[in-house]
XYZ file of C-alpha atoms in Angstrom:
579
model
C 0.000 0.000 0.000
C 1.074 3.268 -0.745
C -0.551 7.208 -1.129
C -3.894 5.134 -0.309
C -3.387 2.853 -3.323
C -3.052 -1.183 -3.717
C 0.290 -1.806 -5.307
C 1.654 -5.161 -6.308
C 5.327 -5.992 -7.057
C 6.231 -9.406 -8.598
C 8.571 -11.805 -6.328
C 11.333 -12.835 -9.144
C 11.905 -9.021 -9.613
C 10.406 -8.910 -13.176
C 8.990 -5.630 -13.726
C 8.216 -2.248 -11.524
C 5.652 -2.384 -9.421
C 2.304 -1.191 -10.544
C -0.799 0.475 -8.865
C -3.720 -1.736 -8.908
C -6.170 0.735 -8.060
C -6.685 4.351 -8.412
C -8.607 7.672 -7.282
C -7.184 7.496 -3.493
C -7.712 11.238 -1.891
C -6.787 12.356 1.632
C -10.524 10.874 2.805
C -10.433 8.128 0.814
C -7.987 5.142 0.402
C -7.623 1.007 -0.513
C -6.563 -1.744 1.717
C -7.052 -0.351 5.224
C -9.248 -0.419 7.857
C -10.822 2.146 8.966
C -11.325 3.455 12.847
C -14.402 1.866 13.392
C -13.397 -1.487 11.973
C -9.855 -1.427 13.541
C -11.157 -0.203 17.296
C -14.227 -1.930 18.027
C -14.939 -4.635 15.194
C -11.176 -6.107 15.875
C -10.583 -6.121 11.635
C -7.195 -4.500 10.875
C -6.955 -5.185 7.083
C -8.466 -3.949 4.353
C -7.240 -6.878 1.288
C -7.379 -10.626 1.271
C -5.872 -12.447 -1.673
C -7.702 -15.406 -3.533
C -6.961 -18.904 -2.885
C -5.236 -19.455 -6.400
C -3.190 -16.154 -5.867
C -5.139 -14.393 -9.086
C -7.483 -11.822 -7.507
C -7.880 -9.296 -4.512
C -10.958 -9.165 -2.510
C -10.316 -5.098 -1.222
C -11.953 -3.026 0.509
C -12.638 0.628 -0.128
C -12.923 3.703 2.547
C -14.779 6.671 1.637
C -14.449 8.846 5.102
C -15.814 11.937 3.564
C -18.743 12.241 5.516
C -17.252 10.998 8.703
C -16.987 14.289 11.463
C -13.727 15.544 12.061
C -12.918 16.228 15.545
C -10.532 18.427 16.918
C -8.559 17.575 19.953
C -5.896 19.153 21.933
C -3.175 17.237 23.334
C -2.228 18.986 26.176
C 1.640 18.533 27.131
C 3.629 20.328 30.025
C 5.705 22.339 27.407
C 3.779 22.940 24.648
C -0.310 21.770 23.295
C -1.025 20.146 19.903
C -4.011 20.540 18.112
C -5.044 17.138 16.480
C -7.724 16.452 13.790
C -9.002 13.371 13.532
C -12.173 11.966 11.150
C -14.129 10.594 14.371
C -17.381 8.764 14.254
C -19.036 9.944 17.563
C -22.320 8.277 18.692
C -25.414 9.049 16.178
C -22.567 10.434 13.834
C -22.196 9.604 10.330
C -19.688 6.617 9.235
C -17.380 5.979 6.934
C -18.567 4.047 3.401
C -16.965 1.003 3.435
C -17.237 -0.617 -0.639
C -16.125 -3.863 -1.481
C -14.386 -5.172 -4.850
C -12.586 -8.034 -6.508
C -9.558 -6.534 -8.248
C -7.319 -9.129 -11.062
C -4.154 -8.752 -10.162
C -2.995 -9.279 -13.747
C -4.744 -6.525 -15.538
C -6.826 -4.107 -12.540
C -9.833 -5.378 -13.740
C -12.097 -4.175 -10.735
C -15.673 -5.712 -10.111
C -17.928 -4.125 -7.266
C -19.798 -6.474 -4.600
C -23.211 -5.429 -3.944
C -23.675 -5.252 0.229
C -27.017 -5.981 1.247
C -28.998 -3.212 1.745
C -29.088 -3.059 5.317
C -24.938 -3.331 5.995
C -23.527 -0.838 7.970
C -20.324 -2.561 8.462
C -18.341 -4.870 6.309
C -16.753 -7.149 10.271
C -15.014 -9.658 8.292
C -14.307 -10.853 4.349
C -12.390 -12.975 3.121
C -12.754 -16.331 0.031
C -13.906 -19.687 0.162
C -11.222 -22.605 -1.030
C -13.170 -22.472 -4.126
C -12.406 -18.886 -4.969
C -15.920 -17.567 -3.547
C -15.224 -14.651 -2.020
C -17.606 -13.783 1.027
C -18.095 -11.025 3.027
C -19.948 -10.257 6.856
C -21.586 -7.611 7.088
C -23.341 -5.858 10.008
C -26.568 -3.406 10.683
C -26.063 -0.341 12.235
C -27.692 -1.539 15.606
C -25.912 -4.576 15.162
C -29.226 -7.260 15.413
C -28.021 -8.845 12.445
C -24.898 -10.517 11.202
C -24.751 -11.604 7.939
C -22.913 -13.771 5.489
C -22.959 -13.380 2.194
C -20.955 -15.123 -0.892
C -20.764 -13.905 -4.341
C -20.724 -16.701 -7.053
C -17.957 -16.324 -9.936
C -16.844 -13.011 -7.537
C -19.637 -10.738 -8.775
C -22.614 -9.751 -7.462
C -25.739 -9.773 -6.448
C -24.862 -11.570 -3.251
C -26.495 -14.475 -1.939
C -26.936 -14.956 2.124
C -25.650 -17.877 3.462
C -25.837 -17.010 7.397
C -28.790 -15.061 8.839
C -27.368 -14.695 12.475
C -30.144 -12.245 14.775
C -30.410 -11.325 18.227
C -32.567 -8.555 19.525
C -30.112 -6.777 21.779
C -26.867 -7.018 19.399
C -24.639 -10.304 17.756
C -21.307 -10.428 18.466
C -18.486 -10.620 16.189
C -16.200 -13.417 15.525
C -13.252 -15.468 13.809
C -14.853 -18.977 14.073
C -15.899 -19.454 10.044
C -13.835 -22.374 8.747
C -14.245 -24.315 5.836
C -14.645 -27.833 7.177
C -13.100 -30.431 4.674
C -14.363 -33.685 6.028
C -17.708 -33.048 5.963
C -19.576 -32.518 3.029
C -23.076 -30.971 3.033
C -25.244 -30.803 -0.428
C -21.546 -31.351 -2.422
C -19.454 -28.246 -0.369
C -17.450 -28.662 3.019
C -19.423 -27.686 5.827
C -19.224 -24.020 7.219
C -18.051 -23.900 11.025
C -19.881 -20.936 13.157
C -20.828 -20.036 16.237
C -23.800 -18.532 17.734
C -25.754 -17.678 20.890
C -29.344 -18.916 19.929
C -29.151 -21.081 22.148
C -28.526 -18.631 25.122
C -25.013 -19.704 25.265
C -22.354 -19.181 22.639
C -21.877 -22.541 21.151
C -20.143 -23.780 17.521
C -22.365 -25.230 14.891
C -21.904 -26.686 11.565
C -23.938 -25.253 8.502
C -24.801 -26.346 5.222
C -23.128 -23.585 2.847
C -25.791 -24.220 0.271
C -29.355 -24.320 2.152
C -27.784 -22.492 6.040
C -29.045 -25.952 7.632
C -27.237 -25.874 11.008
C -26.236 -28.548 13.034
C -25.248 -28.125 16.655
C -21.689 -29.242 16.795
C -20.785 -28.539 21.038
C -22.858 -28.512 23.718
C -20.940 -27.347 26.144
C -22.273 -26.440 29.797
C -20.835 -23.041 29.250
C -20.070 -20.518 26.861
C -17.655 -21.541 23.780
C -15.034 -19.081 23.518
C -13.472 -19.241 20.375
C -12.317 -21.701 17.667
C -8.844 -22.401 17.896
C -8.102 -24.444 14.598
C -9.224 -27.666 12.906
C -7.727 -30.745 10.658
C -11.272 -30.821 8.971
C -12.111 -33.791 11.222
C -11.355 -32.348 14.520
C -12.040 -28.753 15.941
C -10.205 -27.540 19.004
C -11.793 -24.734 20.857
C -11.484 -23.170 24.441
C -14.487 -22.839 26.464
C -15.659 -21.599 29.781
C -15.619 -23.255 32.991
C -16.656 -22.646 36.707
C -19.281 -20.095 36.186
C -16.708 -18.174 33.585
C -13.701 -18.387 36.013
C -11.471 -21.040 34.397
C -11.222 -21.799 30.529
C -10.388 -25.069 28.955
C -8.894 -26.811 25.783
C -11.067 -28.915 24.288
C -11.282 -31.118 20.639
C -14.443 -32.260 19.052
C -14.877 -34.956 16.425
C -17.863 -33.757 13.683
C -19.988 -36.892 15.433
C -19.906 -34.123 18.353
C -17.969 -36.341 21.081
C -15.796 -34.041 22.767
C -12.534 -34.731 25.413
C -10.366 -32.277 26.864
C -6.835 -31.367 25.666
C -4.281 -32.961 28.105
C -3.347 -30.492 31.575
C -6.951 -29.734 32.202
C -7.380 -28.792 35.711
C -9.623 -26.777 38.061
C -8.721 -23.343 38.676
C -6.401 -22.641 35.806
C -6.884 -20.508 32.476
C -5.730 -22.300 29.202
C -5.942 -20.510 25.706
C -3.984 -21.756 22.561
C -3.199 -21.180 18.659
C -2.963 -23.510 16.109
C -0.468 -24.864 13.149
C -1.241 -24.579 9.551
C -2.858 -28.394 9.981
C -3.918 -28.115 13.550
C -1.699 -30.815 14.683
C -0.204 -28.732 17.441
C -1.301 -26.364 19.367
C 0.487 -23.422 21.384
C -0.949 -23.177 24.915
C -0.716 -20.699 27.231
C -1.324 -21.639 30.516
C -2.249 -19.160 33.376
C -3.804 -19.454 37.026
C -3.631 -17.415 39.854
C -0.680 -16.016 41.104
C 1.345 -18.020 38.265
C 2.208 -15.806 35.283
C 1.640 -17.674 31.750
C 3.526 -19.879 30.519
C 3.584 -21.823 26.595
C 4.045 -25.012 25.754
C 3.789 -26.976 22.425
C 1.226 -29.772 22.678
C 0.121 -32.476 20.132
C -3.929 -32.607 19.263
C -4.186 -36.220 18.210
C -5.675 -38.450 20.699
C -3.177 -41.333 19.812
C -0.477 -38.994 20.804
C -2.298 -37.549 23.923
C -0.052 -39.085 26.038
C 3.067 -37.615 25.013
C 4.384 -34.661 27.506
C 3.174 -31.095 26.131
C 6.824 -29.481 25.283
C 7.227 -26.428 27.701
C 9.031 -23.469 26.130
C 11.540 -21.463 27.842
C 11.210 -18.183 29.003
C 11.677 -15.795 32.175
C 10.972 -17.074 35.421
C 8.809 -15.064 37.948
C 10.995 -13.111 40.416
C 11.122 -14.977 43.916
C 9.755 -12.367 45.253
C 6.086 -13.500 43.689
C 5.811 -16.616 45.428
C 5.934 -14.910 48.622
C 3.237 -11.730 48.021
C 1.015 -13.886 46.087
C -2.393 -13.078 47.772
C -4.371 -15.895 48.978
C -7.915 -15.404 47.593
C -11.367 -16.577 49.375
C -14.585 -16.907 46.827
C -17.385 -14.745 48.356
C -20.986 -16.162 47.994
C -22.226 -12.274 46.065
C -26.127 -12.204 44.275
C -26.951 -9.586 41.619
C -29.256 -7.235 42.998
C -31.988 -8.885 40.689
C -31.941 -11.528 43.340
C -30.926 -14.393 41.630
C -27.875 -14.273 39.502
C -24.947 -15.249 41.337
C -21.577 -13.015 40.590
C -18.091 -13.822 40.550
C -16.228 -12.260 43.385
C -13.108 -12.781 45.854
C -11.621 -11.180 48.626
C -8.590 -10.611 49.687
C -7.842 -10.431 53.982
C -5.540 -7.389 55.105
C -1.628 -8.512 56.199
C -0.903 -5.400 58.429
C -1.530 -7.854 61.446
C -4.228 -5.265 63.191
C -7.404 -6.755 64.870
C -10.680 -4.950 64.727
C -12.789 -3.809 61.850
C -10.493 -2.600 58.772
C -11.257 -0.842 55.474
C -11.828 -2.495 51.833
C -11.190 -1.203 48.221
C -13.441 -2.389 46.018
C -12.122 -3.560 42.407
C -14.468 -3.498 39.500
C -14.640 -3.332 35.358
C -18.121 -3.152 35.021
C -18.184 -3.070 31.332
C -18.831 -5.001 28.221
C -16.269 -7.391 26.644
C -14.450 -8.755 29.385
C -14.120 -10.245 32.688
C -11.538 -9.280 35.637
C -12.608 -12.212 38.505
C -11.066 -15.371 37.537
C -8.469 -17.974 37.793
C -6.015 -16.417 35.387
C -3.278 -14.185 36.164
C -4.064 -11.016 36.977
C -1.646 -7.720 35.988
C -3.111 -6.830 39.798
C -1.523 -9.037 41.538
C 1.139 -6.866 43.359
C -1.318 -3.798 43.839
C -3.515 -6.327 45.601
C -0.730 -8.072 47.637
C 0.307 -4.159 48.679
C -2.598 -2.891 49.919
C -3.320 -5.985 51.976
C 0.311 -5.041 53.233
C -1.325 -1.408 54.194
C -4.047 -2.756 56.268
C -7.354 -3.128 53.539
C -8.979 -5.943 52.510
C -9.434 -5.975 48.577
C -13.059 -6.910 47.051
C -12.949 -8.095 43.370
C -16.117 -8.131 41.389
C -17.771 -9.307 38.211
C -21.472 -7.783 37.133
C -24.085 -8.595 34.790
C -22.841 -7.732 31.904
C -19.291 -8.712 31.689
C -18.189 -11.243 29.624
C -17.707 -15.203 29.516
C -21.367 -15.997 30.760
C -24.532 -16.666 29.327
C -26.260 -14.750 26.953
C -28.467 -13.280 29.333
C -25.696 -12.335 31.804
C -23.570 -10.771 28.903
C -26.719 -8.577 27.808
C -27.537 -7.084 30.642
C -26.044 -3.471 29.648
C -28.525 -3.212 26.759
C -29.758 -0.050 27.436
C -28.527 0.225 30.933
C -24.691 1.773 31.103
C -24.758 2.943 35.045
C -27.811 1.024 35.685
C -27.633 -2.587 36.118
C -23.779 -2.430 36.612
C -24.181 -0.214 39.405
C -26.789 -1.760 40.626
C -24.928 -4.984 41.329
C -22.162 -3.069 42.699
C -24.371 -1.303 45.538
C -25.214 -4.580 46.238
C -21.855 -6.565 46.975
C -20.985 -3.950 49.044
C -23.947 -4.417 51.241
C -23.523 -8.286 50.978
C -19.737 -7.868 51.716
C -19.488 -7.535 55.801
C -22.337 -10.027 56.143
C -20.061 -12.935 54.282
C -16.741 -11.313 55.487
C -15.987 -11.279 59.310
C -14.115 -7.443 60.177
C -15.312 -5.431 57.044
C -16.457 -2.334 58.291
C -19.676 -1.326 55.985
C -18.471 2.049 56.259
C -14.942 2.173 55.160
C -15.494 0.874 51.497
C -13.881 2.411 48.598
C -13.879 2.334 45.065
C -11.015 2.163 42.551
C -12.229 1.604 38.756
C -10.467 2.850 35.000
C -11.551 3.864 31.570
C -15.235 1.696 31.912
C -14.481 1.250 35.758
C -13.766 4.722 35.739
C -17.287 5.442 34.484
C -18.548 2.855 37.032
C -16.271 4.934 39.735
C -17.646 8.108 39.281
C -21.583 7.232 38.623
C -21.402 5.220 42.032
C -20.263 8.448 43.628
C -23.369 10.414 41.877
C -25.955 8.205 43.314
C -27.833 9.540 46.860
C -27.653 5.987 48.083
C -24.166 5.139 47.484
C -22.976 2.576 49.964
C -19.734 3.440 49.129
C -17.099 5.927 51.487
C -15.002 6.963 48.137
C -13.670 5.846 44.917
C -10.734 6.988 42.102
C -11.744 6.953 38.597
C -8.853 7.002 36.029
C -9.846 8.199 32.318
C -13.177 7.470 32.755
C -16.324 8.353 30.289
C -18.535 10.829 30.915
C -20.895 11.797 28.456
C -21.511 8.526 26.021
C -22.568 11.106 23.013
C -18.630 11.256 22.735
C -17.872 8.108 22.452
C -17.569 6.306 18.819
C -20.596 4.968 16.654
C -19.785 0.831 16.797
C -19.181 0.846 20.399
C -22.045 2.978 22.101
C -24.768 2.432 19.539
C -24.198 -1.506 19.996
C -24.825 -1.200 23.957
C -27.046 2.257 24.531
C -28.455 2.562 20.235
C -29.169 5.801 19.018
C -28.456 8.683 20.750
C -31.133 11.105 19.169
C -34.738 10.270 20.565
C -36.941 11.759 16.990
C -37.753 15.003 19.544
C -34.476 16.721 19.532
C -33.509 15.578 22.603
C -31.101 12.275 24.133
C -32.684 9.188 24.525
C -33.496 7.715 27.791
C -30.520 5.139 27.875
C -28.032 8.213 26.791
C -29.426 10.323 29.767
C -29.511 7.894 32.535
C -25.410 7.258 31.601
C -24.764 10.582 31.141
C -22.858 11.274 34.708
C -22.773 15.390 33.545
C -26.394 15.467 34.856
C -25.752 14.117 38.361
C -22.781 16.538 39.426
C -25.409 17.896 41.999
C -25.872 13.990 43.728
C -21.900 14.175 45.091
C -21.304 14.118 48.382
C -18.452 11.801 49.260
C -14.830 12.471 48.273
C -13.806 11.595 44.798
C -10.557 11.386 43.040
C -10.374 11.739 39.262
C -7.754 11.371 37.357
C -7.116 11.818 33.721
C -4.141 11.854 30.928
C -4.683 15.084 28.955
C -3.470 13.066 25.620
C -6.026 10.305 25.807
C -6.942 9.431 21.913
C -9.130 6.375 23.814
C -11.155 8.470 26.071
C -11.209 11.980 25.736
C -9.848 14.501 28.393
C -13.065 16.428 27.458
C -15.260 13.651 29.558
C -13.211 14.899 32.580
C -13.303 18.952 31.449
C -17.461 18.274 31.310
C -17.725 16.451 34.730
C -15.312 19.138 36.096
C -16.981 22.137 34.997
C -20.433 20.571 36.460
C -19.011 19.621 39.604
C -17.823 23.318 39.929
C -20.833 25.069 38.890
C -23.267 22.598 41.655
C -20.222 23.531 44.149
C -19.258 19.617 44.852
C -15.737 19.214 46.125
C -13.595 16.816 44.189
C -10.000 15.967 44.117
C -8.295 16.218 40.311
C -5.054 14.245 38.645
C -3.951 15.229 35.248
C -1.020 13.980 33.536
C 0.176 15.983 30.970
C 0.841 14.427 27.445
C -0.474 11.010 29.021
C -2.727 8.393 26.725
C -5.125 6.282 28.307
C -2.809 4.101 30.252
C -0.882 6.749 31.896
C 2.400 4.985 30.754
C 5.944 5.380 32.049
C 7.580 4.187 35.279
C 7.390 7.624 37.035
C 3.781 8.667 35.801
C 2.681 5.351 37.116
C 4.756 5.658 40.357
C 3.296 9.037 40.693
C -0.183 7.622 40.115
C -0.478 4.810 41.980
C 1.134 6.798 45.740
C -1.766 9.720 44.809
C -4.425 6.930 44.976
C -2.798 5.419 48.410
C -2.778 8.736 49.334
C -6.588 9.575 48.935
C -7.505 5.726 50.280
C -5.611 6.719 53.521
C -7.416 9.609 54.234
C -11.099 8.707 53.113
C -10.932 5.737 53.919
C -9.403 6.289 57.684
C -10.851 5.080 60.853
């Protein structure tokens, strides 16, 4: 790629390269992805070749009509204004076009989306040159996929997948060579119809499916298969563990070799999905890889551990010692993942907690895999707190109706869970004094933070939120719209979803200290969510305690800003949290 263009060059040096396409402008350009694709739809490519080497299925970005935004980044010396073609919530998108280009004369042919595709999430060709594409709606209910005989259009739907709050995206399509439905391999998928994720084999020609695993708990992902055996990773213990697994297309199922309780085990594939690459991870024990065969007649034979860096000494001996708390959603019924952590200082009598939460979408922080909190945890038991760790409704590696709970509810249902640990917390932990419980949460826990703190019944005595959002209207198109959906309400006003998260309109509810803290560079989160909460706070008269770091991005990085970082937040727990 070069000046927005496709260029190919030929490998035995014949020749100069050439431009295979043409009319690239400083909004528009071949082969890339664009924001929206790249940061929230996990696609970062824009051209996949054909299977015989002849053709280019590209992608074209039109960003014309796409807002640009202008952002300062705010350094201690100097500030740099920054433009930057941003998508913001209700906002238009770029035009994403698709097109088969012949790589020996440019020959370009146009592939018709369907007419409801917002977003082209994946594309790529069959093994007999069909090239397919999976395209989105703008409120994400639908996910289809469509293939385009002889690489022309119109296109013809193969998958139909639906869900009324949103479908997630995925990389689990494979052609699957030993099985052949009406004369074509089978299509592997997955899909949540049946309230859990789970894969599925589908006839290519008719979209017959077929359940393939029926595993207690969500699938996770595809990992690879030999076209007679799929390996996947799935959830186990309510979420907490994950597991190696390989299925025969008959649907019997065993467990890769090293499963155990308690542990976290992810892996890659070779080009035939003979071996796999694990990574193994548990509590307190950093990852590790090892090569490991997937044939069953070669199960037996040791998984090869690979070499690398061994944890500092010190680990084994900080390494806190985690109890599973019994916590219920505050709808009653749903149990939540949750641990606690005892205070070390040696003291007797009732001591303070800090409460540790996400909160968001699209991932999970309580479970048996190592955790990048490990030493912040083991130091603050050191200082005398007890440490609370919590998953709500919402977060990922649950059921379908656990991981939809934020539909419509950012600051609702995620809050409303939290409010309720707390309250559960002394009654299933001996010495945790209901009143000294704080909050630490960043970027989406950082939202949490702060709307916890805006709430007249907040059971909580403070909390720190780092870069967190403030006003949702600001954040991109993909991400918001999929979770809160269009921010305009037909009357010129914000819909209900978009006001309830919108923490802006609560400055007047604070009346417990709160620390926020914010890089003034962040491209992820904008230091404007901050400037609005700020400005509100200070016009209802609330005081607040304020962080900035200069010319810092959303993870405050560097050794010093994070040293600098992590003492102000001791700093604020010590004296809002004191006895």
């Amino acid at each position: 790629m070069k000046g927005g263009e496709l260029w190919v060059q030929s490998l035995d040096g014949d020749g100069a390269a050439r431009a295979l396409t043409q009319g690239a402008t400083e909004t528009r350009f071949w082969g890339l992805a664009e924001f929206i694709a790249a940061e929230e739809l996990s696609r970062q490519r824009g051209y996949w070749w054909s299977p015989d080497g002849k053709q280019l299925l590209a992608l074209n970005v039109d960003e014309r009509d796409v807002p640009v935004k202008t952002r300062a980044q705010i350094f201690s010396d100097r500030t740099t204004m920054t433009q930057q073609r941003y998508p913001g919530a209700g906002e238009n998108n770029a035009r994403v076009t698709a097109w088969t280009l012949q790589v020996a004369d440019g020959r370009m042919t146009p592939l018709p989306l369907p007419s409801d595709a917002e977003y082209i999430a994946r594309a790529g060709w069959f093994g007999d040159g069909t090239p397919w594409l999976q395209t989105l709606t703008r409120d994400q209910h639908k996910l289809a996929l469509t293939e385009y005989a002889h690489g022309a259009g119109p296109g013809r739907t193969v998958i139909d997948e639906r869900d009324p709050a949103w479908v997630e995206v995925h990389d689990d399509l494979q052609e699957i060579d030993g099985l052949t439905l009406s004369g074509q391999p089978a299509l592997l998928w997955s899909s949540e119809a049946s309230g859990r994720r789970q894969l599925v084999l589908v006839d290519r020609r008719t979209g017959e499916r077929r359940p393939l695993t029926n595993e207690p708990e969500p699938v996770a992902h595809r990992v690879c298969s030999d076209g007679k055996t799929v390996v996947y990773a799935a959830a186990r213990e309510r979420g907490r563990s994950r597991e190696l697994f390989a299925i025969d297309l008959n649907g019997t199922s065993r467990p890769l070799d090293g499963a155990q309780p308690r542990q976290w085990r992810d892996a890659r594939g070779d080009g035939d999905c003979s071996r796999v690459l694990v990574t193994r991870g548990a509590w307190g024990e950093p990852p590790t890889l090892s090569l490991q065969a997937v044939s069953a007649a070669k199960a037996g034979a040791k998984p090869v551990a690979l070499p690398g860096d061994a944890p500092d000494a010190l680990l084994a001996r900080i390494v806190p010692k985690p109890q599973v708390v019994d916590i219920t959603a505050a709808d009653g019924r749903t149990p939540l993942n949750a641990l606690y952590f005892a205070p070390l200082d040696g003291k007797a009598g009732p001591h303070p907690v800090i409460t540790m939460a996400y909160g968001g979408p699209g991932t999970s922080t309580t479970n048996w895999n190592w955790s990048r909190d490990t030493a912040l945890i083991a130091y603050w038991q050191r200082r005398g707190y007890g440490v609370f760790t919590l998953d709500t409704r919402g977060m990922q590696n649950r059921d379908r109706e656990f991981t939809r709970a934020h539909r419509l509810a950012f600051g609702a249902v995620d809050v409303n869970d939290l409010f309720a640990a707390v309250r559960q917390l002394p009654k299933q932990v001996a010495g945790v004094d209901a009143k000294r419980i704080g909050f630490f949460g960043w970027s989406y826990g950082g939202f949490l933070a702060e709307r916890a703190m805006l709430d007249a019944d907040t059971p909580l005595a403070s909390a720190v939120a780092v870069a967190p959002p403030t006003d949702w209207t600001l954040y991109d198109t993909a991400y918001t719209e999929r979770y809160l959906g269009m921010p305009q309400d037909g009357k010129g006003g914000q819909t209900d979803a978009y006001r309830q998260a919108n923490l802006v309109m609560r400055a007047k509810l604070l009346t417990k200290p709160l620390l926020i803290v914010h890089g003034t560079a962040d491209d992820n989160v904008l230091f404007e969510h901050t400037l609005r909460l700020t400005e509100a706070l200070q016009n209802e008269a609330r005081p607040f305690e304020l962080m900035i770091y200069p010319g810092k991005a959303h993870g405050i990085a560097g050794r010093s800003a994070k040293l600098h970082l992590y003492r102000t937040i001791d700093a604020f727990f010590a004296r809002t949290l004191a006895r």
